[in-house]
Short mmCIF file of C-alpha atoms and ligand atoms in Angstrom, two decimals:
data_model
loop_
_atom_site.label_atom_id
_atom_site.label_comp_id
_atom_site.label_asym_id
_atom_site.label_seq_id
_atom_site.Cartn_x
_atom_site.Cartn_y
_atom_site.Cartn_z
CA UNK A 1 84.11 151.77 67.54
CA UNK A 2 82.84 148.23 68.17
CA UNK A 3 85.63 146.13 69.68
CA UNK A 4 85.94 142.39 69.24
CA UNK A 5 84.38 139.56 71.20
CA UNK A 6 86.58 137.76 73.72
CA UNK A 7 85.91 134.33 75.21
CA UNK A 8 87.00 134.30 78.85
CA UNK A 9 87.20 130.76 80.20
CA UNK A 10 87.06 130.67 84.00
CA UNK A 11 85.66 134.21 83.91
CA UNK A 12 83.54 133.69 87.03
CA UNK A 13 86.68 133.16 89.14
CA UNK A 14 88.92 135.63 90.92
CA UNK A 15 91.21 136.88 88.15
CA UNK A 16 88.73 136.13 85.35
CA UNK A 17 85.97 138.29 86.84
CA UNK A 18 88.29 141.29 87.27
CA UNK A 19 89.59 140.83 83.73
CA UNK A 20 86.07 140.52 82.32
CA UNK A 21 85.21 143.80 84.04
CA UNK A 22 88.20 145.52 82.51
CA UNK A 23 87.44 144.11 79.05
CA UNK A 24 83.88 145.45 79.25
CA UNK A 25 85.20 148.83 80.37
CA UNK A 26 87.55 148.83 77.38
CA UNK A 27 84.61 148.23 75.04
CA UNK A 28 85.10 144.53 74.29
CA UNK A 29 82.20 142.09 74.19
CA UNK A 30 82.69 139.26 76.66
CA UNK A 31 81.54 135.65 76.66
CA UNK A 32 82.34 133.78 79.89
CA UNK A 33 82.54 129.98 80.00
CA UNK A 34 82.75 128.58 83.53
CA UNK A 35 81.47 125.44 85.24
CA UNK A 36 81.28 127.37 88.56
CA UNK A 37 83.31 124.75 90.43
CA UNK A 38 85.24 127.61 92.03
CA UNK A 39 83.52 130.64 90.54
CA UNK A 40 80.39 132.65 91.21
CA UNK A 41 77.64 133.90 88.98
CA UNK A 42 77.07 136.65 91.53
CA UNK A 43 80.55 137.96 90.63
CA UNK A 44 79.42 138.25 87.01
CA UNK A 45 76.18 140.00 87.99
CA UNK A 46 78.29 142.52 89.88
CA UNK A 47 80.64 142.95 86.92
CA UNK A 48 77.61 143.84 84.77
CA UNK A 49 76.31 146.22 87.43
CA UNK A 50 79.64 148.01 87.93
CA UNK A 51 80.31 148.41 84.21
CA UNK A 52 76.69 148.96 83.17
CA UNK A 53 77.30 146.51 80.33
CA UNK A 54 75.99 142.99 79.77
CA UNK A 55 78.13 139.90 79.20
CA UNK A 56 77.17 136.44 78.02
CA UNK A 57 77.55 133.67 80.58
CA UNK A 58 77.64 130.02 79.52
CA UNK A 59 77.73 127.43 82.26
CA UNK A 60 79.87 124.66 80.85
CA UNK A 61 83.02 122.65 81.20
CA UNK A 62 86.21 123.48 79.35
CA UNK A 63 86.69 119.76 78.68
CA UNK A 64 83.30 119.46 76.95
CA UNK A 65 84.12 119.66 73.25
CA UNK A 66 80.47 119.72 72.17
CA UNK A 67 79.85 122.69 74.44
CA UNK A 68 82.91 124.48 73.04
CA UNK A 69 81.91 123.77 69.43
CA UNK A 70 78.43 125.15 70.05
CA UNK A 71 79.88 128.24 71.74
CA UNK A 72 82.19 128.96 68.79
CA UNK A 73 79.38 128.39 66.30
CA UNK A 74 77.07 130.81 68.11
CA UNK A 75 79.63 133.54 68.84
CA UNK A 76 82.09 135.23 66.54
CA UNK A 77 85.04 134.97 68.94
CA UNK A 78 88.13 137.00 68.09
CA UNK A 79 90.43 135.78 70.89
CA UNK A 80 90.36 133.60 73.98
CA UNK A 81 91.70 134.35 77.46
CA UNK A 82 92.02 130.98 79.16
CA UNK A 83 91.78 131.11 82.97
CA UNK A 84 89.69 127.98 83.60
CA UNK A 85 91.49 125.44 85.72
CA UNK A 86 92.16 124.04 89.15
CA UNK A 87 94.74 125.94 91.20
CA UNK A 88 95.28 124.50 94.69
CA UNK A 89 98.87 123.31 94.87
CA UNK A 90 98.39 121.03 97.92
CA UNK A 91 95.18 119.49 96.55
CA UNK A 92 96.94 118.73 93.26
CA UNK A 93 99.37 116.39 95.04
CA UNK A 94 96.48 114.17 96.17
CA UNK A 95 94.44 114.53 92.95
CA UNK A 96 96.90 114.54 90.06
CA UNK A 97 94.43 113.06 87.57
CA UNK A 98 91.87 115.79 88.25
CA UNK A 99 94.54 118.45 87.76
CA UNK A 100 95.95 117.00 84.52
CA UNK A 101 92.44 116.33 83.25
CA UNK A 102 91.18 119.87 83.82
CA UNK A 103 94.32 121.93 83.30
CA UNK A 104 95.97 119.98 80.49
CA UNK A 105 92.95 118.11 79.07
CA UNK A 106 90.83 121.27 79.22
CA UNK A 107 93.48 123.28 77.39
CA UNK A 108 93.77 120.59 74.68
CA UNK A 109 90.00 120.52 74.20
CA UNK A 110 89.94 124.32 73.97
CA UNK A 111 92.75 124.44 71.39
CA UNK A 112 91.10 121.74 69.28
CA UNK A 113 87.79 123.63 69.32
CA UNK A 114 89.55 126.92 68.52
CA UNK A 115 91.36 125.28 65.59
CA UNK A 116 88.12 123.82 64.26
CA UNK A 117 86.46 127.24 64.55
CA UNK A 118 89.41 129.08 62.94
CA UNK A 119 90.22 131.07 66.11
CA UNK A 120 93.98 131.21 66.65
CA UNK A 121 94.50 133.96 69.22
CA UNK A 122 95.01 132.81 72.80
CA UNK A 123 96.19 134.25 76.12
CA UNK A 124 97.01 131.60 78.72
CA UNK A 125 97.20 131.95 82.54
CA UNK A 126 100.54 130.55 83.51
CA UNK A 127 102.45 130.93 86.72
CA UNK A 128 105.85 131.89 88.13
CA UNK A 129 105.92 128.36 89.49
CA UNK A 130 107.15 127.13 86.07
CA UNK A 131 110.61 128.62 86.76
CA UNK A 132 111.14 125.85 89.30
CA UNK A 133 113.08 125.83 92.56
CA UNK A 134 116.59 126.47 91.21
CA UNK A 135 116.10 129.62 89.13
CA UNK A 136 118.02 132.67 90.37
CA UNK A 137 115.99 135.76 91.26
CA UNK A 138 114.65 137.89 89.76
CA UNK A 139 113.01 135.50 87.33
CA UNK A 140 113.42 136.47 83.69
CA UNK A 141 111.54 135.04 80.72
CA UNK A 142 114.82 133.99 79.09
CA UNK A 143 115.33 131.40 81.83
CA UNK A 144 114.27 127.85 81.02
CA UNK A 145 111.30 126.23 82.68
CA UNK A 146 112.56 124.37 85.73
CA UNK A 147 111.48 121.24 87.53
CA UNK A 148 108.07 121.41 89.15
CA UNK A 149 107.31 119.73 92.46
CA UNK A 150 103.54 119.29 92.24
CA UNK A 151 100.95 118.35 89.59
CA UNK A 152 99.54 121.89 89.53
CA UNK A 153 102.90 123.37 88.55
CA UNK A 154 103.62 120.52 86.16
CA UNK A 155 100.26 121.03 84.45
CA UNK A 156 101.11 124.71 83.81
CA UNK A 157 104.51 123.75 82.44
CA UNK A 158 102.96 121.08 80.20
CA UNK A 159 100.38 123.48 78.81
CA UNK A 160 103.09 126.06 78.09
CA UNK A 161 105.12 123.46 76.16
CA UNK A 162 102.04 122.21 74.32
CA UNK A 163 101.15 125.74 73.24
CA UNK A 164 104.71 126.39 72.06
CA UNK A 165 104.61 123.22 69.97
CA UNK A 166 101.22 124.20 68.59
CA UNK A 167 102.38 127.62 67.47
CA UNK A 168 105.47 126.04 65.85
CA UNK A 169 103.21 123.68 63.93
CA UNK A 170 100.97 126.34 62.42
CA UNK A 171 101.88 129.98 62.03
CA UNK A 172 98.27 131.09 62.27
CA UNK A 173 98.52 130.65 66.04
CA UNK A 174 99.36 133.67 68.15
CA UNK A 175 99.73 132.83 71.81
CA UNK A 176 100.68 134.82 74.88
CA UNK A 177 101.75 133.00 78.04
CA UNK A 178 101.37 135.23 81.10
CA UNK A 179 103.31 134.09 84.14
CA UNK A 180 101.63 135.60 87.16
CA UNK A 181 103.46 136.13 90.42
CA UNK A 182 101.21 136.51 93.50
CA UNK A 183 97.93 138.25 92.64
CA UNK A 184 96.08 139.89 95.54
CA UNK A 185 93.67 142.80 95.98
CA UNK A 186 90.19 143.44 94.73
CA UNK A 187 88.17 145.88 92.64
CA UNK A 188 88.21 149.29 94.39
CA UNK A 189 84.40 149.27 94.69
CA UNK A 190 84.69 146.47 97.27
CA UNK A 191 82.08 144.51 95.31
CA UNK A 192 84.41 142.09 93.53
CA UNK A 193 87.23 140.11 95.10
CA UNK A 194 88.73 136.75 95.93
CA UNK A 195 86.28 134.30 97.48
CA UNK A 196 88.10 131.09 98.38
CA UNK A 197 86.02 128.07 99.34
CA UNK A 198 86.86 126.62 102.76
CA UNK A 199 90.16 127.38 104.45
CA UNK A 200 92.21 129.74 102.27
CA UNK A 201 95.49 128.32 100.97
CA UNK A 202 96.91 131.71 100.09
CA UNK A 203 98.31 134.29 102.46
CA UNK A 204 96.22 137.39 101.79
CA UNK A 205 92.76 135.79 101.90
CA UNK A 206 93.83 134.12 105.14
CA UNK A 207 95.02 137.38 106.71
CA UNK A 208 91.83 139.12 105.58
CA UNK A 209 89.68 136.44 107.22
CA UNK A 210 91.63 136.85 110.46
CA UNK A 211 91.15 140.63 110.31
CA UNK A 212 87.39 140.28 109.81
CA UNK A 213 87.09 137.78 112.67
CA UNK A 214 86.36 134.62 110.67
CA UNK A 215 89.58 132.95 111.87
CA UNK A 216 91.39 133.45 115.17
CA UNK A 217 94.97 133.70 113.96
CA UNK A 218 97.43 133.19 111.11
CA UNK A 219 100.09 130.52 110.96
CA UNK A 220 103.27 131.93 109.45
CA UNK A 221 104.95 129.01 107.72
CA UNK A 222 108.63 129.20 108.58
CA UNK A 223 110.71 131.82 110.41
CA UNK A 224 114.17 130.57 109.50
CA UNK A 225 114.46 131.23 105.77
CA UNK A 226 117.53 133.06 104.54
CA UNK A 227 115.59 136.32 104.15
CA UNK A 228 115.78 139.57 106.09
CA UNK A 229 113.16 138.63 108.69
CA UNK A 230 113.26 134.83 108.20
CA UNK A 231 109.87 134.61 106.42
CA UNK A 232 109.29 133.94 102.72
CA UNK A 233 109.41 136.72 100.18
CA UNK A 234 106.99 137.01 97.24
CA UNK A 235 106.12 139.46 94.47
CA UNK A 236 102.52 140.47 95.25
CA UNK A 237 100.65 142.33 92.51
CA UNK A 238 97.22 143.93 92.35
CA UNK A 239 94.58 141.91 90.52
CA UNK A 240 93.48 145.06 88.66
CA UNK A 241 97.03 145.48 87.34
CA UNK A 242 96.93 141.83 86.34
CA UNK A 243 93.61 142.40 84.56
CA UNK A 244 95.19 145.32 82.67
CA UNK A 245 98.04 143.00 81.70
CA UNK A 246 95.54 140.74 79.92
CA UNK A 247 94.06 143.65 77.99
CA UNK A 248 97.60 144.67 76.99
CA UNK A 249 98.38 141.08 75.96
CA UNK A 250 95.45 141.07 73.52
CA UNK A 251 97.34 143.74 71.60
CA UNK A 252 100.27 141.34 71.16
CA UNK A 253 98.07 138.73 69.46
CA UNK A 254 98.75 140.17 66.02
CA UNK A 255 102.16 138.46 66.03
CA UNK A 256 102.55 134.76 65.21
CA UNK A 257 104.27 132.41 67.64
CA UNK A 258 104.33 132.13 71.41
CA UNK A 259 105.27 135.12 73.55
CA UNK A 260 105.90 134.85 77.27
CA UNK A 261 105.69 137.60 79.87
CA UNK A 262 106.10 137.86 83.61
CA UNK A 263 103.37 139.85 85.30
CA UNK A 264 104.77 141.03 88.62
CA UNK A 265 105.94 144.25 90.25
CA UNK A 266 109.61 143.33 90.48
CA UNK A 267 109.53 143.85 94.25
CA UNK A 268 109.61 141.18 96.95
CA UNK A 269 107.82 141.47 100.30
CA UNK A 270 107.99 139.11 103.26
CA UNK A 271 105.09 137.43 105.05
CA UNK A 272 105.70 139.62 108.11
CA UNK A 273 105.76 142.78 105.99
CA UNK A 274 102.36 141.79 104.61
CA UNK A 275 100.99 141.17 108.10
CA UNK A 276 102.28 144.52 109.35
CA UNK A 277 100.86 146.38 106.35
CA UNK A 278 97.47 144.73 106.81
CA UNK A 279 97.40 145.66 110.51
CA UNK A 280 98.29 149.25 109.68
CA UNK A 281 95.69 149.66 106.97
CA UNK A 282 92.83 147.71 108.56
CA UNK A 283 93.59 149.01 112.05
CA UNK A 284 92.88 145.49 113.27
CA UNK A 285 95.34 143.18 115.02
CA UNK A 286 96.44 140.09 113.06
CA UNK A 287 97.47 137.57 115.70
CA UNK A 288 99.95 135.05 114.33
CA UNK A 289 102.14 132.16 115.40
CA UNK A 290 105.15 130.76 113.66
CA UNK A 291 104.62 127.24 112.33
CA UNK A 292 106.90 124.80 110.50
CA UNK A 293 107.82 125.52 106.91
CA UNK A 294 105.13 124.53 104.36
CA UNK A 295 106.36 121.77 102.06
CA UNK A 296 107.37 123.01 98.64
CA UNK A 297 107.66 126.71 99.57
CA UNK A 298 110.63 128.58 98.12
CA UNK A 299 112.39 131.17 100.30
CA UNK A 300 112.13 134.13 97.96
CA UNK A 301 111.26 134.98 94.37
CA UNK A 302 110.11 137.96 92.39
CA UNK A 303 109.77 139.00 88.77
CA UNK A 304 111.93 140.86 86.36
CA UNK A 305 108.97 142.72 84.81
CA UNK A 306 110.86 144.65 82.12
CA UNK A 307 109.89 142.55 79.11
CA UNK A 308 106.18 143.20 79.70
CA UNK A 309 106.92 146.90 80.05
CA UNK A 310 108.97 147.04 76.87
CA UNK A 311 106.79 144.88 74.63
CA UNK A 312 103.29 145.20 76.10
CA UNK A 313 103.63 148.67 77.57
CA UNK A 314 102.40 147.13 80.83
CA UNK A 315 103.58 148.07 84.28
CA UNK A 316 102.07 147.31 87.69
CA UNK A 317 100.81 150.73 88.76
CA UNK A 318 99.19 149.97 92.09
CA UNK A 319 101.25 149.80 95.28
CA UNK A 320 101.07 147.73 98.44
CA UNK A 321 98.67 150.09 100.23
CA UNK A 322 96.20 149.89 97.30
CA UNK A 323 96.44 146.10 97.28
CA UNK A 324 95.74 145.84 100.97
CA UNK A 325 93.12 148.54 101.31
CA UNK A 326 91.18 147.06 98.36
CA UNK A 327 91.44 143.55 99.86
CA UNK A 328 90.24 144.89 103.19
CA UNK A 329 87.32 146.83 101.68
CA UNK A 330 86.18 143.68 99.83
CA UNK A 331 86.53 141.50 102.95
CA UNK A 332 84.79 144.01 105.24
CA UNK A 333 81.87 144.50 102.89
CA UNK A 334 81.57 140.80 102.05
CA UNK A 335 82.74 138.89 105.12
CA UNK A 336 81.38 135.66 103.66
CA UNK A 337 82.27 136.41 100.08
CA UNK A 338 79.59 136.16 97.43
CA UNK A 339 77.46 133.90 99.58
CA UNK A 340 75.87 136.79 101.45
CA UNK A 341 74.30 139.96 100.21
CA UNK A 342 75.37 141.99 103.26
CA UNK A 343 76.23 144.96 101.15
CA UNK A 344 75.34 145.14 97.49
CA UNK A 345 75.45 148.88 97.00
CA UNK A 346 78.28 150.42 95.04
CA UNK A 347 81.04 152.25 96.92
CA UNK A 348 83.59 154.63 95.55
CA UNK A 349 87.29 153.91 95.52
CA UNK A 350 88.19 156.41 98.21
P1 LIG B 1 89.74 130.68 90.30
O1 LIG B 1 89.61 129.32 90.83
O2 LIG B 1 89.14 131.80 91.07
O3 LIG B 1 89.20 130.75 88.80
C1 LIG B 1 89.22 129.65 87.94
C2 LIG B 1 87.84 129.51 87.34
O4 LIG B 1 87.85 128.37 86.47
C3 LIG B 1 86.76 129.25 88.40
O5 LIG B 1 85.71 130.18 88.23
C4 LIG B 1 86.31 127.83 88.13
O6 LIG B 1 84.94 127.64 88.41
C5 LIG B 1 86.64 127.68 86.65
N1 LIG B 1 86.85 126.28 86.24
C6 LIG B 1 87.61 125.35 86.87
N2 LIG B 1 87.55 124.20 86.20
C7 LIG B 1 86.75 124.40 85.12
C8 LIG B 1 86.32 123.59 84.05
N3 LIG B 1 86.67 122.30 83.96
N4 LIG B 1 85.52 124.13 83.11
C9 LIG B 1 85.14 125.42 83.19
N5 LIG B 1 85.50 126.23 84.19
C10 LIG B 1 86.31 125.74 85.14
O7 LIG B 1 91.30 130.95 90.08
P2 LIG B 1 92.07 132.31 89.75
O8 LIG B 1 92.91 132.66 90.92
O9 LIG B 1 91.16 133.30 89.15
O10 LIG B 1 93.08 131.76 88.64
C11 LIG B 1 92.77 131.82 87.26
C12 LIG B 1 93.88 131.14 86.49
O11 LIG B 1 95.12 131.77 86.80
C13 LIG B 1 94.05 129.67 86.82
O12 LIG B 1 94.36 128.98 85.62
C14 LIG B 1 95.24 129.65 87.76
O13 LIG B 1 95.94 128.44 87.70
C15 LIG B 1 96.07 130.79 87.21
N6 LIG B 1 96.96 131.38 88.21
C16 LIG B 1 96.45 131.84 89.38
C17 LIG B 1 97.30 132.37 90.34
C18 LIG B 1 96.77 132.85 91.67
O14 LIG B 1 97.57 133.01 92.60
N7 LIG B 1 95.48 133.11 91.82
C19 LIG B 1 98.66 132.47 90.08
C20 LIG B 1 99.15 132.00 88.87
C21 LIG B 1 98.29 131.46 87.92
C1 LIG B 2 102.71 133.17 100.19
C2 LIG B 2 103.60 133.07 101.41
C3 LIG B 2 103.58 130.91 102.51
C4 LIG B 2 99.48 131.03 103.90
C5 LIG B 2 100.85 130.02 95.40
C6 LIG B 2 101.12 128.96 94.37
C7 LIG B 2 101.59 129.60 93.10
C8 LIG B 2 100.60 130.68 92.65
C9 LIG B 2 100.28 131.64 93.75
C10 LIG B 2 99.09 129.71 91.11
C11 LIG B 2 104.36 131.74 101.49
C12 LIG B 2 103.04 132.01 103.41
C13 LIG B 2 100.67 131.35 103.31
C14 LIG B 2 99.41 130.97 105.34
C15 LIG B 2 101.72 131.60 105.44
N1 LIG B 2 99.37 130.13 92.25
N2 LIG B 2 101.77 131.64 104.06
N3 LIG B 2 100.55 131.26 106.05
O1 LIG B 2 102.81 129.78 97.81
O2 LIG B 2 103.79 131.94 96.89
O3 LIG B 2 102.07 130.75 95.63
O4 LIG B 2 99.88 130.94 94.93
O5 LIG B 2 99.81 129.60 90.17
O6 LIG B 2 101.73 128.60 92.17
O7 LIG B 2 102.11 128.10 94.87
O8 LIG B 2 101.41 131.91 97.68
O9 LIG B 2 99.80 133.01 99.16
O10 LIG B 2 100.10 130.50 99.33
O11 LIG B 2 101.91 131.98 100.13
O12 LIG B 2 102.70 131.85 106.12
O13 LIG B 2 98.37 130.64 105.94
O14 LIG B 2 102.78 133.11 102.57
O15 LIG B 2 104.38 130.04 103.23
O16 LIG B 2 105.60 132.04 102.03
P1 LIG B 2 102.63 131.03 97.06
P2 LIG B 2 100.70 131.83 99.08
#
């Protein structure tokens, strides 16, 4: 049976490329809109190669209304998964206008274009950061959004509120807000993964670059948090599980209103536990030094994932060893990410 056509904004990025792959595997048609500011067309070529199915790529900006209108007039889009945005927390503090412009302005432009085209089904990439610093763990969707300490987090919170208001204003809208915890990992082929530009902000890409010899050592930010080993605790989940969560969320788009789900495993792991697991699986040493706490970091948070399980039938299925061995396979085979073609042959998951 022919499945519907999904617009994936930001589909050339980390989570978007893995989700596009899964949509193609599930039989959906996929149109990707991405301006490639932090994405790669090579990722999309690999998605097509792995799945054996074509997708449509449109290089364009989410804020460009004319581009969006043309896209909706040329493609019969059934639903939109909206990943496009800027995501570096530290950078957002110095560039608030860029972050509000892209993340909030881009989402407004998208919703206006969807409305004009009569497309009212939307899945939005939100973040656990919207719970704010004072929420008790585990985070549950019934908790209110908290204060945010940086423009990135504030932009996610503002888009969530905007989308709630939109769905209240017109019952044709059906919107799912997915609050991701800490996505890591890569496609098991080792051909698709996270390819940060410059120095990685996030823990796993940094560890992986140390393991592969691109960086000498890791700085562990803070050793005196009130956690078991003094380092911060996060809920890391596999990007393929996250991709499956988006496919599950499409099924929820038959209901009007806004529906919010945590996508996490429900389990917290410390920075040192991640380092030890990476050393064990890669069989490489990860030299590290303790460094001062990073501004804005919370000691520990993880998801209560039950709502997604009950209502979407979604559950993170992949464990820590899968997350790390898939990250390591990707990093080993592509030490410089998509910029080199060191290994372009397909490898099995084992
Ligand atoms: P990413 O940077 O790899 O992907 C984002 C994509 O959006 C990139 O390909 C980029 O080129 C594109 N893009 C940026 N601005 C654009 C614009 N103006 N027009 C068109 N395309 C544009 O990031 P990711 O990790 O895949 O994250 C995807 C989404 O999930 C983002 O909205 C991010 O805020 C959200 N999110 C990510 C995480 C995480 O830890 N990775 C956690 C929570 C939420
Ligand atoms: C994890 C832990 C660091 C790097 C961020 C965003 C969040 C979401 C996911 C988008 C922390 C420690 C890190 C390093 C370290 N993104 N660390 N040395 O901060 O939980 O979440 O990404 O929505 O909004 O804030 O993830 O991977 O940056 O850090 O010690 O070189 O690793 O201090 O404890 P974080 P992270």
